[in-house]
Structures are given as structure tokens and as C-alpha cells.
XYZ file of N, CA and C in Angstrom:
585
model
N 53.090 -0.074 -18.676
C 54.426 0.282 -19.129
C 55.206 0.981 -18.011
N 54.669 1.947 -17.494
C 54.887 3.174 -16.046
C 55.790 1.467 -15.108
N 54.664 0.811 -14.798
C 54.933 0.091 -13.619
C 55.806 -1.456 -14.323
N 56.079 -1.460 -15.054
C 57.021 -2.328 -15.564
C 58.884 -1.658 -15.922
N 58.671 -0.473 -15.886
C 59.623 0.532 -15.977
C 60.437 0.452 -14.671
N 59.261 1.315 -13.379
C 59.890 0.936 -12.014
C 60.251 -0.474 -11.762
N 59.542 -1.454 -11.887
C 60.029 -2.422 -11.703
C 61.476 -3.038 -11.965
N 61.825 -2.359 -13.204
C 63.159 -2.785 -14.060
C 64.332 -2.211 -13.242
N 63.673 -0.345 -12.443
C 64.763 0.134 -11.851
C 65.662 -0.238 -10.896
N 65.405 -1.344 -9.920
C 65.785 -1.195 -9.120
C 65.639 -0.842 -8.039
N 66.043 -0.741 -6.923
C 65.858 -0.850 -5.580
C 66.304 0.641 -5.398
N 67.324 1.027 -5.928
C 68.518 2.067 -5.942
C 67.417 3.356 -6.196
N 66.863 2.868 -7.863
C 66.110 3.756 -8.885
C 64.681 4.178 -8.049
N 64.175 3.186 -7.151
C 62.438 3.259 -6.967
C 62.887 4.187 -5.631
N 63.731 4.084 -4.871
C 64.088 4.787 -3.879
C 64.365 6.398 -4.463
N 64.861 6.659 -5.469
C 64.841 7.853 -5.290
C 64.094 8.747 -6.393
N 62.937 7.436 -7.064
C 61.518 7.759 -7.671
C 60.760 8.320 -6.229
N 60.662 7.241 -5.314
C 60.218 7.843 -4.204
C 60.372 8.961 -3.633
N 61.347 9.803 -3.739
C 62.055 10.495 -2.508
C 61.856 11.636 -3.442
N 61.996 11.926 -4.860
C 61.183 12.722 -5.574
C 59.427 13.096 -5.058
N 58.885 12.160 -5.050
C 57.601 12.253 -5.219
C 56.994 12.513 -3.320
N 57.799 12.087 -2.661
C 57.998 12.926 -1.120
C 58.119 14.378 -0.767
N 59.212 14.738 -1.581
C 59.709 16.280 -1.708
C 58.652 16.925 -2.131
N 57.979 16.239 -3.354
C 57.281 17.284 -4.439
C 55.808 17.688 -3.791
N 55.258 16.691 -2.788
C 54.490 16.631 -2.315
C 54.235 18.042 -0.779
N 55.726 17.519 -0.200
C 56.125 18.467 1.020
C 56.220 19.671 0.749
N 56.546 20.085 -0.663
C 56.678 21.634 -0.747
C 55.232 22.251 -1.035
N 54.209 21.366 -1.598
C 53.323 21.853 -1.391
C 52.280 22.174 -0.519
N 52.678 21.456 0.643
C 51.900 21.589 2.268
C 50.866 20.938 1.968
N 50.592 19.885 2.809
C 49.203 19.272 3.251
C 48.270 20.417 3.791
N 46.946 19.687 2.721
C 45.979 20.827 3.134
C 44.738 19.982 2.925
N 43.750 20.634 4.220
C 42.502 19.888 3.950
C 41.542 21.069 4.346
N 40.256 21.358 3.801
C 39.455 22.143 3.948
C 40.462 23.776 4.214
N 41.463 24.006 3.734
C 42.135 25.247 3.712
C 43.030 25.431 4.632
N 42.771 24.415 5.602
C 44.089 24.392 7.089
C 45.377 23.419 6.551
N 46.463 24.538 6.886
C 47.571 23.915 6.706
C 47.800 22.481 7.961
N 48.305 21.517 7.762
C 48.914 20.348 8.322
C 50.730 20.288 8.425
N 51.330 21.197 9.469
C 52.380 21.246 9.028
C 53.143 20.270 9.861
N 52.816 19.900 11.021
C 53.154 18.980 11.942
C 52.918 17.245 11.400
N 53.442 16.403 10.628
C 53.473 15.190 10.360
C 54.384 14.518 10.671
N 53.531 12.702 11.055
C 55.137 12.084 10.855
C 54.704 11.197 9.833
N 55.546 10.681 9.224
C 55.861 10.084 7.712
C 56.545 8.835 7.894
N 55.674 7.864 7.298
C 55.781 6.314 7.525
C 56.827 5.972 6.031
N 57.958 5.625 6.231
C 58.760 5.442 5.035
C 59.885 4.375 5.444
N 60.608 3.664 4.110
C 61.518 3.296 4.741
C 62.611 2.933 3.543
N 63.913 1.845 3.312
C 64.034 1.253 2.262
C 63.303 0.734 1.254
N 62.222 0.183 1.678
C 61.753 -0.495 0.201
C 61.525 0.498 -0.659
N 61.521 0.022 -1.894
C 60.807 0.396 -3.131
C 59.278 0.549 -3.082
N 58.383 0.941 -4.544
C 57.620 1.078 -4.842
C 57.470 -0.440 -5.381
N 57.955 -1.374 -5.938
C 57.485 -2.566 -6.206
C 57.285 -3.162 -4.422
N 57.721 -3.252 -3.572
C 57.619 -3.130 -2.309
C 56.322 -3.255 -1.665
N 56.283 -1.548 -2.006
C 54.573 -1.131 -1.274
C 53.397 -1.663 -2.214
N 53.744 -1.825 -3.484
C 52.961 -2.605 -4.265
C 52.483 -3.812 -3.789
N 53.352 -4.489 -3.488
C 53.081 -5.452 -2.993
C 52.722 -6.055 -2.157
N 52.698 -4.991 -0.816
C 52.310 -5.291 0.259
C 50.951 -4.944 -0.013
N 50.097 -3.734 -0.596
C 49.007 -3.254 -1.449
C 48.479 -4.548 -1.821
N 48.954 -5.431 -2.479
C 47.966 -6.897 -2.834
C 47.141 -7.092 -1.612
N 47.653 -7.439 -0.674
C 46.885 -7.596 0.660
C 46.113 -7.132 1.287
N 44.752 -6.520 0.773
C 43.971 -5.643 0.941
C 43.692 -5.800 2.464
N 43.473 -6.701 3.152
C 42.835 -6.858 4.282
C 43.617 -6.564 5.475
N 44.664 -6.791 4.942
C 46.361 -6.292 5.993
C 46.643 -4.695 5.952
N 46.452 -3.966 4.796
C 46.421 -2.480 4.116
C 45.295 -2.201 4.914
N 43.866 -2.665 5.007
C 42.911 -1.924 5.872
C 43.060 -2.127 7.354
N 43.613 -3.248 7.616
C 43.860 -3.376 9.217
C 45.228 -2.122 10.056
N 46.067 -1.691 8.487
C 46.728 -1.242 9.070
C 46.450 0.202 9.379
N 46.138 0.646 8.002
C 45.302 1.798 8.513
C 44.439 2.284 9.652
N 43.652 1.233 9.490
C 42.408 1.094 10.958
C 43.259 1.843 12.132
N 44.492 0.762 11.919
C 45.032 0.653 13.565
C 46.131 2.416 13.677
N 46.599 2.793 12.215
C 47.234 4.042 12.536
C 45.916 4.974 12.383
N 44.766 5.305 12.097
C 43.402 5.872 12.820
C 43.164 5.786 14.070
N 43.315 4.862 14.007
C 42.666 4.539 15.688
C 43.490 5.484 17.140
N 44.990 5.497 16.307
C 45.735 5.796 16.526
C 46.278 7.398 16.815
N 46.205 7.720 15.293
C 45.636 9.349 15.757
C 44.735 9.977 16.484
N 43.614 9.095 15.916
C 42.083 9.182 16.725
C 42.363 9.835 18.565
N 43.402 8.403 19.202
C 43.728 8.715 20.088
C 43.987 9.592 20.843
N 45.754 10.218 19.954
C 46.664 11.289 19.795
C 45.849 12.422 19.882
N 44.545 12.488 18.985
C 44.184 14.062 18.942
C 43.174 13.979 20.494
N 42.301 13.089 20.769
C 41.960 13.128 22.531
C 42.921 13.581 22.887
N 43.964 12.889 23.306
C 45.119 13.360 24.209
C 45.425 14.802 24.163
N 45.377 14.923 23.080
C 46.103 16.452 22.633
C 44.855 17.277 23.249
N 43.871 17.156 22.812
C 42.703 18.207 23.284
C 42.629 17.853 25.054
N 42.952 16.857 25.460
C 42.978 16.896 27.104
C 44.177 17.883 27.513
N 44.789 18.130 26.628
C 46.323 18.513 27.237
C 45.768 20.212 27.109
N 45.658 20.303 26.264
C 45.014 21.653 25.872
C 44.070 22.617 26.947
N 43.372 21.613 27.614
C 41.984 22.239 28.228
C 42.934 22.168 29.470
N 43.719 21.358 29.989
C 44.337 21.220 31.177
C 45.630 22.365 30.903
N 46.045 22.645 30.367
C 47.362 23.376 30.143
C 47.053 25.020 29.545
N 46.364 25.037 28.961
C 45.829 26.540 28.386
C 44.868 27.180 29.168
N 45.453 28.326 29.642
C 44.458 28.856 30.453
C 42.977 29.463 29.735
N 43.386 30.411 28.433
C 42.161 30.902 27.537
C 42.359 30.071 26.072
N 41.488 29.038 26.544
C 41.644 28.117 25.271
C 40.362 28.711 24.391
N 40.403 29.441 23.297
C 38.719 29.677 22.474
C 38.515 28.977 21.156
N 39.451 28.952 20.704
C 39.274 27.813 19.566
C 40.286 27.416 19.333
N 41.305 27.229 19.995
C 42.588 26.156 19.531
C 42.323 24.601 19.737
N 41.577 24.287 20.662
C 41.318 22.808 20.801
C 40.404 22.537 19.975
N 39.012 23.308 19.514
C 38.357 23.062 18.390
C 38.991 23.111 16.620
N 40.071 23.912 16.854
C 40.685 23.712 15.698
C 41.601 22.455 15.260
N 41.896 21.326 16.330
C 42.635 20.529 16.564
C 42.564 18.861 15.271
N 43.202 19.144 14.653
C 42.469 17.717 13.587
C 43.690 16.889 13.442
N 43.616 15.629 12.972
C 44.173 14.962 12.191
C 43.949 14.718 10.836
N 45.257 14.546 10.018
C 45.143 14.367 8.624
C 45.548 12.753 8.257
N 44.758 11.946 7.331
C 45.809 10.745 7.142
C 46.287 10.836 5.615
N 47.790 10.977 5.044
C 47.818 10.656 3.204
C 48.462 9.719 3.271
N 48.103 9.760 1.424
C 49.269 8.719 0.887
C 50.034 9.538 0.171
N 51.430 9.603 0.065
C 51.953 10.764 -0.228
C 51.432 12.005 -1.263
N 50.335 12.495 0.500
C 50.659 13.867 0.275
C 49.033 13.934 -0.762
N 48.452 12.929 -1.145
C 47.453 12.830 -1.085
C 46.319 11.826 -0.477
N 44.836 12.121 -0.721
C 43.824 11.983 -0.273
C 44.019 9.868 -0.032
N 44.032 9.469 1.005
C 43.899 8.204 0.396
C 43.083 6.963 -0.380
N 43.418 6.924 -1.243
C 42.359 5.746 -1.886
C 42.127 4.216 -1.446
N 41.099 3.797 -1.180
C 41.470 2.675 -0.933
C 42.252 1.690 -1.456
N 42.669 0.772 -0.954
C 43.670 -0.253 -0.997
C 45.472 0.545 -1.031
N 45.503 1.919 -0.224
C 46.759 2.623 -0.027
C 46.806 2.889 1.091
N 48.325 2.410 1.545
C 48.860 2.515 2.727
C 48.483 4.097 3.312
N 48.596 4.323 4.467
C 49.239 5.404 5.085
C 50.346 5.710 5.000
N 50.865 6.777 4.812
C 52.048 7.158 4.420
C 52.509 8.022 5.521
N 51.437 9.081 5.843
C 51.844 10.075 6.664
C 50.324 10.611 7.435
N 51.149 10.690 8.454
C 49.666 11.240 9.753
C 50.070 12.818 10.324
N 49.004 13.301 9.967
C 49.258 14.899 10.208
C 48.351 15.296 11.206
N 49.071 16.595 11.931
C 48.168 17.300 12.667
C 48.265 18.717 12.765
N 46.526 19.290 12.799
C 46.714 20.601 12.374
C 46.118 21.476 12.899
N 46.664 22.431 13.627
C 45.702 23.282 14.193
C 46.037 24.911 14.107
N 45.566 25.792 14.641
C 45.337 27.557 14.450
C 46.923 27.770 15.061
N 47.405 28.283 14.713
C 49.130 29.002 14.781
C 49.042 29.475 16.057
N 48.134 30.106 16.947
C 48.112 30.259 17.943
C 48.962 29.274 19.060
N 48.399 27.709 18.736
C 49.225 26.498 19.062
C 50.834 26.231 19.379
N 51.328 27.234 18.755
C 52.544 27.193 18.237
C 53.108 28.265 19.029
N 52.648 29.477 19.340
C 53.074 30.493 19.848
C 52.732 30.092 21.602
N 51.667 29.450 21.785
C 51.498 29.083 23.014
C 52.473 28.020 23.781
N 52.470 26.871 22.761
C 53.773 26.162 22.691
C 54.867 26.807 23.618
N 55.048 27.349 22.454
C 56.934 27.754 22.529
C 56.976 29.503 23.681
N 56.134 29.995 24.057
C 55.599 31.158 24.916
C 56.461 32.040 24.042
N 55.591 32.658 22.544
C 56.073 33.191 21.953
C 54.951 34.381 21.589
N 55.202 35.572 20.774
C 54.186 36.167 20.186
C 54.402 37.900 20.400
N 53.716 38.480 20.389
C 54.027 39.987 20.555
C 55.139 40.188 21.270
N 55.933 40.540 20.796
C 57.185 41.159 21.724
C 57.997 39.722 22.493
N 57.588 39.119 21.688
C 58.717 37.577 22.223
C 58.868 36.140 21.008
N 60.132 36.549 20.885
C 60.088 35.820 19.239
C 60.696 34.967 19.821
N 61.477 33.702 18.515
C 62.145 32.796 18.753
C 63.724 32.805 18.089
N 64.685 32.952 18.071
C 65.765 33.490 17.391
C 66.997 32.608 17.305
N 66.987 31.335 16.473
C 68.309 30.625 16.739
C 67.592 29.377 17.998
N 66.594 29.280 18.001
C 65.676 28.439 19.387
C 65.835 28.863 20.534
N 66.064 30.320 20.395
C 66.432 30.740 21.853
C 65.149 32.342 22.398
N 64.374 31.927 22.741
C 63.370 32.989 23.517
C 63.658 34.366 24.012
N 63.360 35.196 22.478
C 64.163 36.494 22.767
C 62.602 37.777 22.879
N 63.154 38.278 23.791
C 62.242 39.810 24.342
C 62.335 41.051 23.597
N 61.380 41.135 22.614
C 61.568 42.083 21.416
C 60.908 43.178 21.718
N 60.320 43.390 22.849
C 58.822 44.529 22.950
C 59.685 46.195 23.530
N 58.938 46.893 22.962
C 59.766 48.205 23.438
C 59.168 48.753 24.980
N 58.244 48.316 25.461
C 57.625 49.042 26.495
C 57.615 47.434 27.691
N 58.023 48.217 29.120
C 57.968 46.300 29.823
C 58.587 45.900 29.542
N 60.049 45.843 29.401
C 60.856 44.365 29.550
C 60.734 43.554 30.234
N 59.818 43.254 30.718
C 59.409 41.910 31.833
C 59.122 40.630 31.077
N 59.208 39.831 31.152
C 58.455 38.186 30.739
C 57.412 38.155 31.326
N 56.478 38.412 30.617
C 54.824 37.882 30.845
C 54.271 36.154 30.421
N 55.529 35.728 29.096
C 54.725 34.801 28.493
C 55.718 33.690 28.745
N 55.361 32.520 28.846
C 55.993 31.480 29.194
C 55.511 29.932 28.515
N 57.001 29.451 28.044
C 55.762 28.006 27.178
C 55.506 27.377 27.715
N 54.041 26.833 27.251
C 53.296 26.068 27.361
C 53.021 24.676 26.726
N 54.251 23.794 27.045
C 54.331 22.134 26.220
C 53.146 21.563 26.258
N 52.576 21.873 25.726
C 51.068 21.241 25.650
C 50.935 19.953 24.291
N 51.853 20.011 23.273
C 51.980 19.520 21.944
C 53.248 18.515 22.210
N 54.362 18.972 22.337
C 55.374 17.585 22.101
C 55.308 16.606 23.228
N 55.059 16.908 24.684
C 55.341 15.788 25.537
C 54.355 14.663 24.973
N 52.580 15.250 24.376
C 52.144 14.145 23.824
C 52.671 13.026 23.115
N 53.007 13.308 21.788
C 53.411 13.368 20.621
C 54.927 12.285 21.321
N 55.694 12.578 22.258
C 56.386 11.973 22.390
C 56.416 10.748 23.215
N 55.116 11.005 24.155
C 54.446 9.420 24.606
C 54.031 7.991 23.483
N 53.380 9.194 22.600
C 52.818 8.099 21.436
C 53.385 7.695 20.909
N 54.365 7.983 20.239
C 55.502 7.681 18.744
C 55.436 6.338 19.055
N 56.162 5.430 20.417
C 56.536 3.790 20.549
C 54.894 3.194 20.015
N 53.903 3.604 20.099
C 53.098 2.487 20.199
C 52.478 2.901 18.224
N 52.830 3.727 17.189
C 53.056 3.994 16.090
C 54.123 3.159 15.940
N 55.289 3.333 16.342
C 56.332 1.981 15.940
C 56.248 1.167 15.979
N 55.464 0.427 16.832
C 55.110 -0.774 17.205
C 53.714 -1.220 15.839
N 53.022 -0.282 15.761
C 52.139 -0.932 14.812
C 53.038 -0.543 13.199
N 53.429 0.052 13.075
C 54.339 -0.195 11.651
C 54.921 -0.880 11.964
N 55.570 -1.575 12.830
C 56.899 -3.013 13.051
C 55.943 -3.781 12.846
N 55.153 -3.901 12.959
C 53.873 -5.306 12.804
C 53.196 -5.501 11.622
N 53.325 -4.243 10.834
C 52.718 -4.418 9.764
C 53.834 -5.018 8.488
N 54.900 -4.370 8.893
C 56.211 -3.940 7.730
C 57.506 -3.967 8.887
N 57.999 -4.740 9.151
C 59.601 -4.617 9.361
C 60.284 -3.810 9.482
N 60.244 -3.427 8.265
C 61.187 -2.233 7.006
C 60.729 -0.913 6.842
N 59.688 -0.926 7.590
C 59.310 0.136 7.559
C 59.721 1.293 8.660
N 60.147 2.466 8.539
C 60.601 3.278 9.555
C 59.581 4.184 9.802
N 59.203 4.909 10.907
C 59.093 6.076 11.291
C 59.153 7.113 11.070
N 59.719 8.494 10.322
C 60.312 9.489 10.291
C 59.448 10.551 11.391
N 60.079 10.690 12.065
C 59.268 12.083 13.075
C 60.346 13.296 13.060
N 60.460 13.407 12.186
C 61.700 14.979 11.826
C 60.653 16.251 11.852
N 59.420 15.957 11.456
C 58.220 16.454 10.984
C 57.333 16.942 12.239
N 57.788 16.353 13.257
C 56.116 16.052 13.847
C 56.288 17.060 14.967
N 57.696 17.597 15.796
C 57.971 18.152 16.992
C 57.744 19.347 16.542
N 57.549 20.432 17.505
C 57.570 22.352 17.222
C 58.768 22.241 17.682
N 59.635 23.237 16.546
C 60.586 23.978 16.667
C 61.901 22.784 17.339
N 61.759 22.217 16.677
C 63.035 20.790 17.172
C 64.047 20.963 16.154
């Protein structure tokens, strides 16, 4: 009844069944074993849910595609942990904390379900190293402000260790969603620090 309902809606209607069930998902933060995943990018596009249904018939195309956005992260997180050991001077567990997540919105995936969204997650430290932020040096408006009362000097300086990756990879993620789905877009609104 559920899926004869969407069906009836429309293109208009399943789009913003979807875009509900996106939101509802995002406010609750991807989480796996207790680590937040706040860095994702999110495979979405026009179609509907009769759409992804349908592409879902095709089990063998649905596992190839997956495979290939695994394989994919798989990659991404090497890279990332090379960047890490080469770029961080006292790395102690930020590169061991380093994971990828794969959902289907926002949950666990079941088989015969697309990827929806590829996450990556690591210790907040990441983030402050990033952007050369942390005791006595915040971020304010994206602009690197010196908050400490003792030393006004700049000691800390960022460390792009996270987006230049992240921004090598994205074309060859486009390229395997253009191959799988057309229609399918990208979203990386998600995936940069502090963009």
C-alpha cells in the first residue's frame, strides 16, 4: 500500500518524501561504534524513490556499484592516513582513528541498497589540526583569531592534511556515479572542514 502510494505521488511528491527522510536522518548524526561521522558526501539527485527502486531490481549493478564506491573510500582513507603521517608532526591516534562510513540514508546498508552516502570519521583533534586551531586560537566568521591571554605570538598553523585529499578524489566518485546513474549527483556540501 506504502509503495503504491509513492508511486501515485509523483516525481514532485517522492522528491520531497525524500528530502524529508535526508534531513531526518542528518539531524541525527551518523554514528558507528559511538564515533560521530560528520564529514560526508551524499550521492543524490532528481529521481524519485520509484527511481532508486528500480534501479534496486538490478542487484548485480547495485553490488558492482557499491563495490566500486568501497573500493573507493577504501582508497580515500589510505590517502588520508598517508597525508597524515607525512603532514602531522605528533600524530598518536588521529590516523588510527581514521574510518570510513558507507549508508543508505543514514542507515546501516542492507543488501540490495544503494549507497547513498560515504562518510568519514575521525578524533576532533583532525579538525583543529586542519584548520591550526585550538587553545587560544579559534575560528570566528572563517577567519583565524588569537584568543590566548599570555604570548600573543602564532605558534599554530594549519595543517591541510584533509581537504586537498578529498578534493583530488571527488572526479573519480563522479565518474563512478555517472556510470552507474546519469542522474545521479554528487553533493559534497558535507564533506570539506569549515567550507
Amino acid at each position: 500500500m506504502a509503495a503504491r502510494y509513492l508511486c501515485s505521488m509523483g516525481s514532485h511528491g517522492e522528491r520531497l518524501a525524500m528530502e524529508k527522510n535526508r534531513n531526518s536522518w542528518r539531524s541525527k548524526g551518523n554514528q558507528m561504534s559511538g564515533e560521530r561521522y560528520p564529514l560526508d558526501v551524499i550521492i543524490e539527485g532528481d529521481t524519485g524513490i520509484t527511481q532508486q527502486w528500480e534501479r534496486q531490481q538490478d542487484k548485480e549493478a547495485v553490488a558492482t556499484f557499491n563495490a566500486r564506491v568501497q573500493d573507493w573510500g577504501s582508497k580515500v582513507n589510505a590517502v588520508l592516513k598517508l597525508s597524515i603521517g607525512e603532514l602531522v608532526a605528533n600524530d598518536k591516534k588521529l590516523s588510527r582513528s581514521l574510518k570510513q562510513n558507507y549508508r543508505h540514508y543514514g542507515k546501516p546498508i542492507v543488501a540490495g541498497e544503494e549507497v547513498t552516502s560515504i562518510g568519514f570519521g575521525f578524533r576532533p583533534e583532525g579538525i583543529y589540526i586542519h584548520l591550526g586551531v585550538g587553545r587560544g586560537y579559534n575560528m570566528e566568521g572563517g577567519t583565524r583569531v588569537l584568543t590566548k591571554k599570555s604570548n600573543k605570538e602564532w605558534n599554530r598553523n594549519p595543517i591541510p592534511w584533509f581537504n586537498p585529499i578529498i578534493e583530488q578524489a571527488i572526479p573519480e566518485l563522479v565518474e563512478i556515479v555517472r556510470e552507474y546513474c546519469g542522474t545521479l549527483l554528487v553533493n559534497t556540501t558535507r564533506i570539506f572542514i569549515n567550507r
